[in-house]
Coordinates of C-alpha atoms in Angstrom, one line a residue:
X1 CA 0.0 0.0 0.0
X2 CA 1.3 3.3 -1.0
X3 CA 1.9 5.9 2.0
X4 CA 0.7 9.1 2.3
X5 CA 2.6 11.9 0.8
X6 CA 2.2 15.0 3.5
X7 CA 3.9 18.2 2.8
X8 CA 3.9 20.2 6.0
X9 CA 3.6 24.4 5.8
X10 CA 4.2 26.3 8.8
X11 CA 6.4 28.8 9.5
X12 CA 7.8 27.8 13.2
X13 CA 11.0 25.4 12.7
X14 CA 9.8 24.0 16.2
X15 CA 6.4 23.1 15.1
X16 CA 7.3 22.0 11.4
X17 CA 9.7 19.6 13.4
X18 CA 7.1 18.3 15.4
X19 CA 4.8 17.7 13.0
X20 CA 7.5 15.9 10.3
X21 CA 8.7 13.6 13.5
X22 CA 5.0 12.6 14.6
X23 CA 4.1 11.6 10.8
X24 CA 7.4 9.9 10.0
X25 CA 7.0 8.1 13.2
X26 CA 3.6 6.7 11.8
X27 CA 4.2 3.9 9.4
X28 CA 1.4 5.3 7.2
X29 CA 2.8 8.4 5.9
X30 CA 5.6 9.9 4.3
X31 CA 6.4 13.5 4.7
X32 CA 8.0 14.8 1.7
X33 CA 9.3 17.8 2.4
X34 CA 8.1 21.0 4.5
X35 CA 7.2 25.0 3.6
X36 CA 7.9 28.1 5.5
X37 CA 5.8 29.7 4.2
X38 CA 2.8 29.7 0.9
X39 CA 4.8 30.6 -1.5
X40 CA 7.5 28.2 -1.1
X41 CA 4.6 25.5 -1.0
X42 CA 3.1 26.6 -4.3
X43 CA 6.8 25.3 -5.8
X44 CA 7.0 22.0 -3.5
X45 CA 3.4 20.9 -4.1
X46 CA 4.3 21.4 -8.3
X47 CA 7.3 19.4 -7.6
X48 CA 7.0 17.1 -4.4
X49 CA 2.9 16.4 -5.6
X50 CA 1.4 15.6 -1.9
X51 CA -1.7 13.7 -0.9
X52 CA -2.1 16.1 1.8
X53 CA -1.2 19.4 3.5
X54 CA -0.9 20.7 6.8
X55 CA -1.5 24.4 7.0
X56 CA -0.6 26.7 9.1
X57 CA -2.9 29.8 9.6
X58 CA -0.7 32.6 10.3
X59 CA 2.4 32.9 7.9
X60 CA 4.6 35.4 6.3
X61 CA 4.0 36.4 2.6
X62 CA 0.2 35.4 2.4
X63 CA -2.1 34.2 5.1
X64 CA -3.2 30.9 5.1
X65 CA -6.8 31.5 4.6
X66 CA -6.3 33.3 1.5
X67 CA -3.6 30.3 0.2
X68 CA -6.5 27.8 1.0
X69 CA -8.8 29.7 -1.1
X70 CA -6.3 30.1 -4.2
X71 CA -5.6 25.8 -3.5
X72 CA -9.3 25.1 -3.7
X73 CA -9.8 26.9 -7.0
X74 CA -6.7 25.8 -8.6
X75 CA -5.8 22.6 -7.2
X76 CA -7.9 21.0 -4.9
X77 CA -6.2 18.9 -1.9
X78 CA -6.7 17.9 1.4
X79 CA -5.3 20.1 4.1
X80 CA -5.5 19.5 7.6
X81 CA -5.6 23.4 9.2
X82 CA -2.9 24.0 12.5
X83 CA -4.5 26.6 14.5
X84 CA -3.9 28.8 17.6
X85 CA -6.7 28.5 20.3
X86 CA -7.9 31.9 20.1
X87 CA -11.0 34.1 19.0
X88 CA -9.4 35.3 16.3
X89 CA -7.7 31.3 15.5
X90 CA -11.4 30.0 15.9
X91 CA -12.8 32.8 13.3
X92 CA -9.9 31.8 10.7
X93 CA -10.3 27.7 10.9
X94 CA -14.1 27.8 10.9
X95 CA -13.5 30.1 7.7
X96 CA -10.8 27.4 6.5
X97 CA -13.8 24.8 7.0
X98 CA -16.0 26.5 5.0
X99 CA -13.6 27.0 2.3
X100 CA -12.7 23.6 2.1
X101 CA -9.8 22.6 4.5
X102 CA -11.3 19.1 5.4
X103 CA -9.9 19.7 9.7
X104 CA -8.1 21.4 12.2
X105 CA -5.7 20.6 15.0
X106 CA -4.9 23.0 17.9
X107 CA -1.0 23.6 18.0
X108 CA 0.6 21.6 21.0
X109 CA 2.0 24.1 23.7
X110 CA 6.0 24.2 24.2
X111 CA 4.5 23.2 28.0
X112 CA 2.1 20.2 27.7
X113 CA 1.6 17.4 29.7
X114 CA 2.9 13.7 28.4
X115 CA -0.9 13.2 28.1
X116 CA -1.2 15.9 26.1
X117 CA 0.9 15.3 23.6
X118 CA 0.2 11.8 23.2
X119 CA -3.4 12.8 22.6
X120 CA -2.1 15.4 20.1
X121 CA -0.2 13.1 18.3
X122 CA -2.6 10.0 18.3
X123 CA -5.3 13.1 16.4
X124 CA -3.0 14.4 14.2
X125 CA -2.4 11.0 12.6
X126 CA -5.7 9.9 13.0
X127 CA -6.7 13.5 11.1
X128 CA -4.3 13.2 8.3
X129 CA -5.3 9.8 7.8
X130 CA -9.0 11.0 7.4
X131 CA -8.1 13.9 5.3
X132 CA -6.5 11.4 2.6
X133 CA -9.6 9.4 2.7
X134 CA -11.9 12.4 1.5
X135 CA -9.1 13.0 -1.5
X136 CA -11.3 12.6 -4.2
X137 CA -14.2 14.0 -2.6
X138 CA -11.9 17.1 -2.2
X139 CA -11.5 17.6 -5.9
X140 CA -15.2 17.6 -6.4
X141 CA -16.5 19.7 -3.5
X142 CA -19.2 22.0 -4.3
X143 CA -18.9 26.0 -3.4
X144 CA -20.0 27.0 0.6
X145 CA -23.8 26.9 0.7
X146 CA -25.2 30.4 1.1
X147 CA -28.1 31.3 2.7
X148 CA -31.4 31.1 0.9
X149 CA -33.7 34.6 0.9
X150 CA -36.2 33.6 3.4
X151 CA -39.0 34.0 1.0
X152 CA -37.5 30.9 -0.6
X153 CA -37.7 28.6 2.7
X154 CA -40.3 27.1 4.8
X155 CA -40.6 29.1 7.8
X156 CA -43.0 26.3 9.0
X157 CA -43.2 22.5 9.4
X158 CA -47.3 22.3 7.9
X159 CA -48.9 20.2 10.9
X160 CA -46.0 19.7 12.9
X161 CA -46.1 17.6 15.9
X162 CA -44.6 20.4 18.5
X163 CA -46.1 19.1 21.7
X164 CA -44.4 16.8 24.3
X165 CA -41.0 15.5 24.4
X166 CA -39.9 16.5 20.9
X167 CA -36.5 16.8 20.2
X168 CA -33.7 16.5 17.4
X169 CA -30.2 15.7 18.5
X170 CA -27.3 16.0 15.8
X171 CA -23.7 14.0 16.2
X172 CA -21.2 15.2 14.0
X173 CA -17.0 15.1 13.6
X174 CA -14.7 15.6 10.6
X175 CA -16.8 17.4 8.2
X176 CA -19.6 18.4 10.3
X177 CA -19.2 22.5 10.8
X178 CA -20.4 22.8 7.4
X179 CA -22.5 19.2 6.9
X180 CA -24.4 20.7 10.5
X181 CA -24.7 24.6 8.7
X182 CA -26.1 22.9 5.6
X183 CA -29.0 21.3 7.4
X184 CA -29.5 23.9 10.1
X185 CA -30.0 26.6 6.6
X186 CA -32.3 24.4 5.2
X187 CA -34.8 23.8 8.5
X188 CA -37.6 26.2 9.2
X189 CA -38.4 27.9 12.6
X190 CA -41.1 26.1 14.2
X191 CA -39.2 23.1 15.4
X192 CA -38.4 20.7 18.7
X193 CA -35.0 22.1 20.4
X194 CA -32.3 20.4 18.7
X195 CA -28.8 19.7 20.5
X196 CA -26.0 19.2 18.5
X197 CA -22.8 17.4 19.5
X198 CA -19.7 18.0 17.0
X199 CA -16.2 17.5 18.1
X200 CA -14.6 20.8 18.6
X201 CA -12.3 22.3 21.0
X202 CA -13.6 24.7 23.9
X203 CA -12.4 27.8 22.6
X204 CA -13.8 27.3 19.1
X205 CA -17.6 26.2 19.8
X206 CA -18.7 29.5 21.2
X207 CA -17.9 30.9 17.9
X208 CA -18.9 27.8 16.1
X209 CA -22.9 28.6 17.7
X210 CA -22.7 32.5 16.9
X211 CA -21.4 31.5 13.2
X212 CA -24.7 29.2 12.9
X213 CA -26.8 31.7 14.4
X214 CA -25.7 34.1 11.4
X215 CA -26.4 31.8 9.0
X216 CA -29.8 30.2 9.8
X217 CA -33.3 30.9 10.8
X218 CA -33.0 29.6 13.8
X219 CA -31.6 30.5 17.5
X220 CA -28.2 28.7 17.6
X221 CA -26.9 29.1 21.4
X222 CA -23.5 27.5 23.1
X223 CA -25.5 24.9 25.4
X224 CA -25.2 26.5 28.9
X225 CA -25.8 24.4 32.3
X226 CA -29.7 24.6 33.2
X227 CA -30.7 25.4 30.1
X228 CA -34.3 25.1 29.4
X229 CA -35.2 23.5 25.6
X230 CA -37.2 25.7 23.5
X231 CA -38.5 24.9 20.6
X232 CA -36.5 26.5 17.4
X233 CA -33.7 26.2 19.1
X234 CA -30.3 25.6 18.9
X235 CA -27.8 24.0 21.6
X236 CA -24.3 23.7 20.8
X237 CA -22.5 21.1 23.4
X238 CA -19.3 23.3 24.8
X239 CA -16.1 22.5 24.0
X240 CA -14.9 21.4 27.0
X241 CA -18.1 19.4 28.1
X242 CA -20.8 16.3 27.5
X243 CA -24.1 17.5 26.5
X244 CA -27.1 15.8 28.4
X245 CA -30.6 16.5 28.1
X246 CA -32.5 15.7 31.5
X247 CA -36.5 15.5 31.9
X248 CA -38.1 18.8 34.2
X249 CA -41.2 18.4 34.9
X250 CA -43.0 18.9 31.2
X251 CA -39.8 20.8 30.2
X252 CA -36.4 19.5 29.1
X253 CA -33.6 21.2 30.5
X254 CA -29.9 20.9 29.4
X255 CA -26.8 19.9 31.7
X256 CA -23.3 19.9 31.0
X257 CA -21.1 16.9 32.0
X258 CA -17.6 17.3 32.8
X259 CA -16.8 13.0 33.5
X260 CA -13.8 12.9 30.8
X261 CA -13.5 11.7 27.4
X262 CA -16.1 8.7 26.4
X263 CA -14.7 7.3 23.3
X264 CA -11.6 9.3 23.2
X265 CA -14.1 12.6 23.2
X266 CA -15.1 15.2 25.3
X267 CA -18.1 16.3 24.1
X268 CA -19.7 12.7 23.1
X269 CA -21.9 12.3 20.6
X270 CA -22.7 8.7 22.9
X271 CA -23.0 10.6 26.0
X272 CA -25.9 13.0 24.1
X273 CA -27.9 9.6 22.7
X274 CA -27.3 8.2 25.8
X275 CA -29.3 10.8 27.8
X276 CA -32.3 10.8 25.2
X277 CA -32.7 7.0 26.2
X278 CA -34.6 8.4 29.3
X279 CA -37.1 11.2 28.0
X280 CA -39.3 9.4 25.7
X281 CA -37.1 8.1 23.2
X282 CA -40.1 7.3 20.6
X283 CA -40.2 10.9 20.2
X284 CA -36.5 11.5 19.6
X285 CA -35.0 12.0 16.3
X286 CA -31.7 11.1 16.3
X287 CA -29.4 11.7 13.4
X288 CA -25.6 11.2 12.9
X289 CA -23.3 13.2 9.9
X290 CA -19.8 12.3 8.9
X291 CA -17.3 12.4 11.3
X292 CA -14.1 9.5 11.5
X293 CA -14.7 7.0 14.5
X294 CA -17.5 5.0 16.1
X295 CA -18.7 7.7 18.8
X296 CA -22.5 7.0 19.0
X297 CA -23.0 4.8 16.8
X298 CA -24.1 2.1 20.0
X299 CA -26.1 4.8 21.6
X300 CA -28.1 5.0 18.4
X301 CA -28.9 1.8 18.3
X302 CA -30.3 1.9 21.6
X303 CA -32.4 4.8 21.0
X304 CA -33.6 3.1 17.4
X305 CA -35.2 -0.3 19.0
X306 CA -36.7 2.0 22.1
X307 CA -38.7 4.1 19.0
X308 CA -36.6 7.1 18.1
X309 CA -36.6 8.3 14.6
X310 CA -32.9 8.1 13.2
X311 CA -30.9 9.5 10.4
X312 CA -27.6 9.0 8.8
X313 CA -25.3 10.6 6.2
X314 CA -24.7 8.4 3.3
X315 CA -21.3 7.2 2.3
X316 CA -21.1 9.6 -1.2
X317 CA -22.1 12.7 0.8
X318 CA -19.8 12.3 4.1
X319 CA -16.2 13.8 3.9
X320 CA -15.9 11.3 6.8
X321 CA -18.0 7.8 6.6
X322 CA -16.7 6.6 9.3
X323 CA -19.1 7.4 12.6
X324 CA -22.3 7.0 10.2
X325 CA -20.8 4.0 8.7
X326 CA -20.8 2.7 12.6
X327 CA -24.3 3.4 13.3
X328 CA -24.9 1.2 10.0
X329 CA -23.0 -1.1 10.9
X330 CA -24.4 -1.2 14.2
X331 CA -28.0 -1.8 12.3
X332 CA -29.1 1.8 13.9
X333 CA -30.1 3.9 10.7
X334 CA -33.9 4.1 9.8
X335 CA -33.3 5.6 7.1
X336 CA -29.5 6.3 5.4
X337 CA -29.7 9.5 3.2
X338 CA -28.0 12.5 1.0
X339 CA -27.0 15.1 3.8
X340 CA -29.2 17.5 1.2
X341 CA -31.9 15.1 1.7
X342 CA -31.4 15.5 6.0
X343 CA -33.5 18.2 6.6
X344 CA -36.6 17.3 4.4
X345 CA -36.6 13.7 6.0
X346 CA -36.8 15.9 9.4
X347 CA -39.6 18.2 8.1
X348 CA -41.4 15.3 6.7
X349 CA -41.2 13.0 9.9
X350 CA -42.8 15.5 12.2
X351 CA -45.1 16.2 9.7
X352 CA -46.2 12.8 9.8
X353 CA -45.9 12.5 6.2
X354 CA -42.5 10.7 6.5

């Protein structure tokens, strides 16, 4: 099997090192060379020809974002984005996302723990791994969706069954910032609370929430502890925490879990379905997007043969098939869609007309 070819741009000697020594140690890839800055990658990725990049945001010369943009129009690759934990660092990679960088990684501090850096290096090489997977679907991806003039999309469900224990939870990894914006834009107001679980680190899913509450109809919120549900919506799980949904009297209220990682995340998509198990699953719809890994996919299962509606990506429209290709696996998808198709299967279940 042919290894991975990984050119590595980043301006920091230190972190280009790091990077090369974590991949080379991986029997998997083969880092080809390394760019300090754009412009010398524009020459090395003519001449070295890499199955994927690492990308540094903030470089000399030209910034990454606007590199990335100039790559996805003239020569479309997978690029794994390396990105400060900042504001202004979550701004930029959620921008890189849309534009087509397939994931991110937080840089590792001069100053982690052991444990950190062996969880840094066991996701990098799990995320360039991933990243060469989607290669081809890279080359074909369509432009960012933009929002559609509000005269153009249902502001209602017709009939919709808004009463009771209602509620839409979304699981989502590599790939889902922009699979979860391209159903959220496409779902009309008057709809259960949905919580939404996509692995992302704390400093970045604020930001994540407000970037969704630009884009869509609906109220897109960070999930804050005590939380009560409303319908149309939002709830984005922290960062840094599990999201659970808990039963309160004829309301549903929302509590964040600190426990540690469950399957290797923190927040987990399992943790979410988990909670729904207890709050009338039959009128649960559960629904999982691409993302690499098996977080979930047992939950759903679970919530599947107790009655709940679920949902997953198909293989040809996931960057990722590798969580929805769990909950198939598992036997836990009602129905296995188009990620355009998502949000009409949604408006037609709780119209009852699907």
């Amino acid at each position: 099997m042919n290894k991975i070819r990984v050119l590595i741009i980043d301006d920091s000697a230190v972190i280009r090192d790091v990077l090369s020594e974590i991949l080379a140690a991986d029997g998997a890839f083969d880092v080809v060379g390394t760019a300090v800055d754009p412009i010398d990658a524009r020459a090395k990725i003519k001449q070295l020809k890499p199955d994927v990049l690492t990308l540094d945001i903030e470089m000399p010369k030209m910034d990454g974002i606007s590199f990335l943009r100039n790559l996805m129009k003239l020569n479309p690759l997978p690029v794994v984005m390396i990105s400060t934990l900042t504001h202004a660092g979550a701004e930029e990679t959620l921008t890189a996302l849309e534009i087509g960088a397939v994931d991110f990684m937080a840089k590792p501090k001069v100053t982690a723990s052991d444990n950190s850096l062996l969880h840094f290096q066991h996701e990098l090489v799990n995320k360039v791994k991933a990243a060469a997977m989607s290669q081809q679907k890279i080359k074909f991806k369509r432009e960012p969706k933009k929002a559609m003039p509000v005269a153009h999309c249902a502001k209602t469900v017709p009939g919709g069954k808004l009463s009771g224990y209602n509620i839409i939870a979304i699981g989502a990894s590599t790939g889902g910032t922009e699979a979860i914006r391209d159903v959220l834009m496409d779902l009309p107001e008057n709809l259960p609370p949905i919580v939404i679980t996509q692995h992302i680190p704390e400093s970045f899913s604020a930001r994540f929430a407000a970037r969704l509450n630009e884009q869509s109809r609906l109220t897109v919120v960070e999930g804050k502890n005590g939380d009560i549900l409303k319908p149309g919506h939002v709830y984005i799980a922290p960062g840094s925490h599990h999201i659970v949904v808990k039963k309160h009297g004829n309301q549903l209220k929302c509590r964040l879990d600190n426990r540690g990682p469950v399957n290797r995340h923190q927040p987990s998509v399992e943790v979410m379905f988990n909670s729904l198990l207890k709050i009338a699953p039959n009128q649960v719809v559960a629904i999982m997007l691409t993302g690499m890994g098996e977080d979930g996919a047992k939950s759903m299962r679970k919530l599947l043969d107790a009655g709940a509606h679920t949902i997953v990506q198909d293989e040809a429209s996931s960057l990722v098939w590798g969580m929805p290709k769990a909950a198939v696996n598992q036997g836990a998808a009602k129905l296995v869609v188009d990620l355009h198709n998502i949000a009409p299967k949604i408006i037609q279940h709780l119209a009852g007309t699907g």
